[in-house]
mmCIF file of C-alpha atoms in Angstrom:
data_model
loop_
_atom_site.group_PDB
_atom_site.id
_atom_site.type_symbol
_atom_site.label_atom_id
_atom_site.label_comp_id
_atom_site.label_asym_id
_atom_site.label_seq_id
_atom_site.Cartn_x
_atom_site.Cartn_y
_atom_site.Cartn_z
ATOM 1 C CA MET A 284 29.552 61.850 67.777
ATOM 2 C CA VAL A 285 31.708 63.659 70.342
ATOM 3 C CA ARG A 286 31.068 60.893 72.856
ATOM 4 C CA LYS A 287 32.262 58.280 70.345
ATOM 5 C CA LYS A 288 35.469 60.264 69.826
ATOM 6 C CA TYR A 289 36.100 60.364 73.584
ATOM 7 C CA VAL A 290 35.494 56.617 73.822
ATOM 8 C CA LEU A 291 37.857 55.954 70.899
ATOM 9 C CA ALA A 292 40.494 58.233 72.435
ATOM 10 C CA SER A 293 40.173 56.487 75.818
ATOM 11 C CA VAL A 294 40.481 53.018 74.275
ATOM 12 C CA SER A 295 43.493 54.119 72.197
ATOM 13 C CA PHE A 296 45.096 55.604 75.316
ATOM 14 C CA ILE A 297 44.719 52.320 77.210
ATOM 15 C CA LEU A 298 45.889 50.161 74.301
ATOM 16 C CA SER A 299 48.941 52.371 73.782
ATOM 17 C CA PHE A 300 50.330 50.949 77.022
ATOM 18 C CA LEU A 301 50.549 47.554 75.313
ATOM 19 C CA PHE A 302 52.697 49.105 72.582
ATOM 20 C CA HIS A 303 55.097 50.757 75.044
ATOM 21 C CA PRO A 304 54.711 51.454 78.807
ATOM 22 C CA TRP A 305 55.605 55.122 78.278
ATOM 23 C CA SER A 306 53.118 55.694 75.445
ATOM 24 C CA PRO A 307 50.445 57.120 77.791
ATOM 25 C CA VAL A 308 53.051 59.574 79.126
ATOM 26 C CA PHE A 309 53.706 60.740 75.578
ATOM 27 C CA ALA A 310 49.968 61.183 75.021
ATOM 28 C CA ILE A 311 49.483 63.124 78.273
ATOM 29 C CA THR A 312 52.490 65.365 77.609
ATOM 30 C CA SER A 313 51.245 66.064 74.071
ATOM 31 C CA LEU A 314 47.844 66.950 75.496
ATOM 32 C CA LEU A 315 49.450 69.383 77.959
ATOM 33 C CA PHE A 316 51.314 71.097 75.116
ATOM 34 C CA TRP A 317 48.092 71.301 73.131
ATOM 35 C CA LYS A 318 46.211 72.868 76.064
ATOM 36 C CA ALA A 319 49.035 75.363 76.623
ATOM 37 C CA ARG A 320 48.816 76.294 72.940
ATOM 38 C CA GLN A 321 45.071 76.835 73.280
ATOM 39 C CA LEU A 322 45.676 79.164 76.236
ATOM 40 C CA SER A 323 48.273 81.030 74.193
ATOM 41 C CA GLU A 324 45.738 81.543 71.410
ATOM 42 C CA PHE A 325 43.166 82.680 73.975
ATOM 43 C CA PHE A 326 45.562 85.341 75.298
ATOM 44 C CA ARG A 327 46.781 86.438 71.857
ATOM 45 C CA SER A 328 45.337 89.911 72.411
ATOM 46 C CA SER A 329 47.826 90.383 75.252
ATOM 47 C CA ILE A 330 51.435 90.084 74.032
ATOM 48 C CA ILE A 331 52.852 89.688 77.548
ATOM 49 C CA ARG A 332 50.463 86.870 78.441
ATOM 50 C CA LYS A 333 51.026 85.157 75.107
ATOM 51 C CA ILE A 334 54.794 85.201 75.683
ATOM 52 C CA ALA A 335 54.466 83.954 79.276
ATOM 53 C CA ILE A 336 51.774 81.356 78.593
ATOM 54 C CA ASN A 337 52.513 79.082 75.653
ATOM 55 C CA GLU A 338 53.527 75.510 74.892
ATOM 56 C CA TYR A 339 57.246 76.311 74.657
ATOM 57 C CA VAL A 340 57.377 77.847 78.128
ATOM 58 C CA LEU A 341 55.561 74.772 79.440
ATOM 59 C CA ALA A 342 58.124 72.535 77.700
ATOM 60 C CA ILE A 343 60.984 74.381 79.438
ATOM 61 C CA ILE A 344 59.219 74.143 82.805
ATOM 62 C CA LEU A 345 58.565 70.410 82.411
ATOM 63 C CA GLY A 346 62.159 69.758 81.322
ATOM 64 C CA VAL A 347 63.702 71.661 84.217
ATOM 65 C CA ALA A 348 61.184 70.153 86.663
ATOM 66 C CA SER A 349 62.165 66.657 85.475
ATOM 67 C CA VAL A 350 65.845 67.380 86.191
ATOM 68 C CA VAL A 351 64.996 68.750 89.650
ATOM 69 C CA PHE A 352 62.808 65.718 90.360
ATOM 70 C CA ILE A 353 65.638 63.361 89.395
ATOM 71 C CA LYS A 354 68.169 65.269 91.513
ATOM 72 C CA ILE A 355 65.846 65.113 94.540
ATOM 73 C CA GLY A 356 65.400 61.378 94.027
ATOM 74 C CA ILE A 357 69.169 60.886 93.895
ATOM 75 C CA LYS A 358 69.681 63.124 96.953
ATOM 76 C CA LEU A 359 67.173 61.071 98.950
ATOM 77 C CA GLY A 360 68.955 57.881 97.916
ATOM 78 C CA LEU A 361 65.928 56.250 96.356
ATOM 79 C CA PRO A 362 67.038 52.911 94.802
ATOM 80 C CA TYR A 363 65.620 53.530 91.317
ATOM 81 C CA PHE A 364 67.256 56.952 91.083
ATOM 82 C CA THR A 365 70.679 56.082 92.498
ATOM 83 C CA THR A 366 71.121 53.204 90.067
ATOM 84 C CA TYR A 367 69.265 53.904 86.844
ATOM 85 C CA PHE A 368 69.885 57.628 86.478
ATOM 86 C CA HIS A 369 73.617 57.257 87.009
ATOM 87 C CA ILE A 370 73.961 54.889 84.047
ATOM 88 C CA ASP A 371 76.087 56.378 81.283
ATOM 89 C CA ILE A 372 77.216 54.142 78.441
ATOM 90 C CA SER A 373 77.613 56.978 75.952
ATOM 91 C CA LYS A 374 81.364 56.297 75.822
ATOM 92 C CA GLU A 375 80.755 52.795 74.527
ATOM 93 C CA LEU A 376 81.759 52.164 70.930
ATOM 94 C CA PHE A 377 78.214 51.907 69.611
ATOM 95 C CA ARG A 378 76.778 54.964 71.402
ATOM 96 C CA THR A 379 76.685 58.621 70.435
ATOM 97 C CA ALA A 380 77.124 61.223 73.185
ATOM 98 C CA ALA A 381 73.855 62.845 74.290
ATOM 99 C CA PRO A 382 74.939 66.459 73.510
ATOM 100 C CA VAL A 383 76.010 65.378 70.003
ATOM 101 C CA LYS A 384 72.672 63.629 69.467
ATOM 102 C CA LEU A 385 70.786 66.716 70.678
ATOM 103 C CA ALA A 386 72.808 69.024 68.419
ATOM 104 C CA LEU A 387 72.315 66.857 65.338
ATOM 105 C CA VAL A 388 68.572 66.473 65.829
ATOM 106 C CA GLY A 389 68.256 70.181 66.584
ATOM 107 C CA ALA A 390 70.104 70.969 63.349
ATOM 108 C CA VAL A 391 67.715 68.736 61.382
ATOM 109 C CA LEU A 392 64.729 70.489 62.963
ATOM 110 C CA ILE A 393 66.035 73.977 62.182
ATOM 111 C CA PHE A 394 67.059 73.065 58.628
ATOM 112 C CA THR A 395 63.758 71.380 57.772
ATOM 113 C CA GLU A 396 61.759 74.280 59.178
ATOM 114 C CA MET A 397 63.801 76.671 57.052
ATOM 115 C CA ILE A 398 62.869 74.558 54.030
ATOM 116 C CA ALA A 399 59.186 74.472 55.009
ATOM 117 C CA GLY A 400 58.991 78.214 55.608
ATOM 118 C CA ARG A 401 56.152 79.853 57.511
ATOM 119 C CA GLN A 402 52.987 77.782 57.576
ATOM 120 C CA ASN A 403 49.533 78.363 59.010
ATOM 121 C CA ARG A 404 49.202 76.632 62.365
ATOM 122 C CA GLU A 405 46.897 73.647 62.577
ATOM 123 C CA GLN A 406 43.751 74.095 64.620
ATOM 124 C CA LEU A 407 44.101 70.797 66.477
ATOM 125 C CA ILE A 408 47.465 69.104 67.050
ATOM 126 C CA ASP A 409 50.166 71.132 65.321
ATOM 127 C CA PRO A 410 53.027 68.764 64.345
ATOM 128 C CA ILE A 411 55.458 71.673 63.928
ATOM 129 C CA SER A 412 54.819 72.907 67.449
ATOM 130 C CA LEU A 413 54.719 69.387 68.879
ATOM 131 C CA ARG A 414 58.205 68.363 67.818
ATOM 132 C CA ARG A 415 59.621 71.717 68.934
ATOM 133 C CA CYS A 416 58.066 71.222 72.356
ATOM 134 C CA PHE A 417 59.489 67.748 72.841
ATOM 135 C CA LEU A 418 62.983 68.846 71.817
ATOM 136 C CA ILE A 419 62.837 71.775 74.256
ATOM 137 C CA PHE A 420 61.473 69.474 76.969
ATOM 138 C CA LEU A 421 64.280 66.936 76.503
ATOM 139 C CA ALA A 422 67.147 69.449 76.250
ATOM 140 C CA PRO A 423 67.696 69.885 80.044
ATOM 141 C CA LEU A 424 67.789 66.084 80.465
ATOM 142 C CA VAL A 425 70.960 65.891 78.378
ATOM 143 C CA ILE A 426 72.944 65.836 81.657
ATOM 144 C CA TYR A 427 71.528 62.332 82.223
ATOM 145 C CA PRO A 428 72.597 60.586 78.977
ATOM 146 C CA GLU A 429 70.810 57.281 79.525
ATOM 147 C CA ILE A 430 67.418 58.673 80.485
ATOM 148 C CA PHE A 431 67.814 61.311 77.759
ATOM 149 C CA SER A 432 68.363 58.613 75.139
ATOM 150 C CA ARG A 433 65.366 56.615 76.318
ATOM 151 C CA LEU A 434 63.003 59.583 76.507
ATOM 152 C CA PHE A 435 64.199 60.719 73.101
ATOM 153 C CA LEU A 436 61.655 58.221 71.797
ATOM 154 C CA PHE A 437 59.115 60.933 72.608
ATOM 155 C CA TYR A 438 60.773 63.280 70.147
ATOM 156 C CA PHE A 439 61.041 60.575 67.496
ATOM 157 C CA ALA A 440 57.323 59.855 67.911
ATOM 158 C CA ALA A 441 56.557 63.564 67.430
ATOM 159 C CA GLU A 442 58.943 63.601 64.467
ATOM 160 C CA LEU A 443 57.071 60.660 62.919
ATOM 161 C CA ILE A 444 53.787 62.551 63.268
ATOM 162 C CA TYR A 445 55.440 65.539 61.587
ATOM 163 C CA LEU A 446 56.842 63.329 58.823
ATOM 164 C CA VAL A 447 53.473 61.792 57.921
ATOM 165 C CA TRP A 448 51.770 65.192 58.108
ATOM 166 C CA ALA A 449 54.426 66.933 56.009
ATOM 167 C CA LEU A 450 54.475 64.313 53.255
ATOM 168 C CA GLY A 451 50.691 64.553 52.932
ATOM 169 C CA HIS A 452 50.681 68.369 52.984
ATOM 170 C CA PRO A 453 49.558 70.177 49.790
ATOM 171 C CA ASN A 454 52.449 72.658 50.060
ATOM 172 C CA ARG A 455 55.501 71.495 48.070
ATOM 173 C CA ARG A 456 57.981 73.080 50.476
ATOM 174 C CA MET A 457 56.393 71.205 53.355
ATOM 175 C CA GLN A 458 56.592 67.961 51.387
ATOM 176 C CA LEU A 459 60.283 68.617 50.712
ATOM 177 C CA SER A 460 60.794 69.254 54.415
ATOM 178 C CA GLY A 461 59.270 65.847 55.183
ATOM 179 C CA CYS A 462 61.543 64.191 52.609
ATOM 180 C CA VAL A 463 64.618 65.768 54.201
ATOM 181 C CA VAL A 464 63.529 64.533 57.637
ATOM 182 C CA PHE A 465 63.125 61.033 56.227
ATOM 183 C CA LEU A 466 66.501 61.087 54.468
ATOM 184 C CA SER A 467 68.293 62.539 57.495
ATOM 185 C CA TYR A 468 67.499 59.406 59.502
ATOM 186 C CA SER A 469 68.996 57.183 56.822
ATOM 187 C CA LEU A 470 72.364 58.068 58.359
ATOM 188 C CA ALA A 471 72.667 55.888 61.479
ATOM 189 C CA ILE A 472 75.552 57.322 63.510
ATOM 190 C CA ASN A 473 75.568 54.410 65.941
ATOM 191 C CA ALA A 474 76.026 52.019 63.027
ATOM 192 C CA LEU A 475 78.957 54.089 61.736
ATOM 193 C CA ASN A 476 80.470 54.023 65.227
ATOM 194 C CA ILE A 477 80.443 50.224 65.131
ATOM 195 C CA LEU A 478 81.663 49.866 61.545
ATOM 196 C CA LEU A 479 84.310 52.604 61.496
ATOM 197 C CA ASP A 480 85.020 53.196 65.200
ATOM 198 C CA LYS A 481 84.338 56.589 66.767
ATOM 199 C CA ASP A 482 87.541 57.981 65.242
ATOM 200 C CA TRP A 483 85.611 58.671 62.016
ATOM 201 C CA GLN A 484 84.021 61.704 63.702
ATOM 202 C CA GLU A 485 87.412 63.226 64.560
ATOM 203 C CA ILE A 486 88.702 62.537 61.055
ATOM 204 C CA MET A 487 85.754 64.397 59.513
ATOM 205 C CA LEU A 488 86.107 67.333 61.906
ATOM 206 C CA TYR A 489 89.877 67.722 62.102
ATOM 207 C CA GLY A 490 91.160 65.765 59.099
#
């Protein structure tokens, strides 16, 4: 039975590449967060170790390491880094600035978790922890708007897992949290930027 699960997981991992080239990276990163969470649970008797070894610390380390890796690539003048990672079209009419996007998504996460309240952690993949980890991981990359926007698909994938899990949860507050997540994405800021110009944001903020 266990062997069949490993075979199914391996086949799914390979086929995910056909869906999107970065899908295996999402799977591997999720697995790393899961393993870090297992270690945290293992060291739960030691508060210091539990604080130092957990999935959120790993997310910070991976995020910062990604920024350092990109900076080294740019410093060495590698073609892929000097061209792709300098792309910034966030000022275009149809784009939303990366810090604004991060703040809005972060606000949705905090608000929906306040609605859900404290919940028992799942034994296997914990959707609550997973989406937190990916948001923390992506936060340092906000200084590279284009790569941040592209890798934000990781967070949206984790958010989708959370959405499906929350809507099927027996707890009503968790179900409401899932509904709010779903409704929050009905507002497409990029579409508003095209239809109303970016001035609509300043009008709402400053009148």
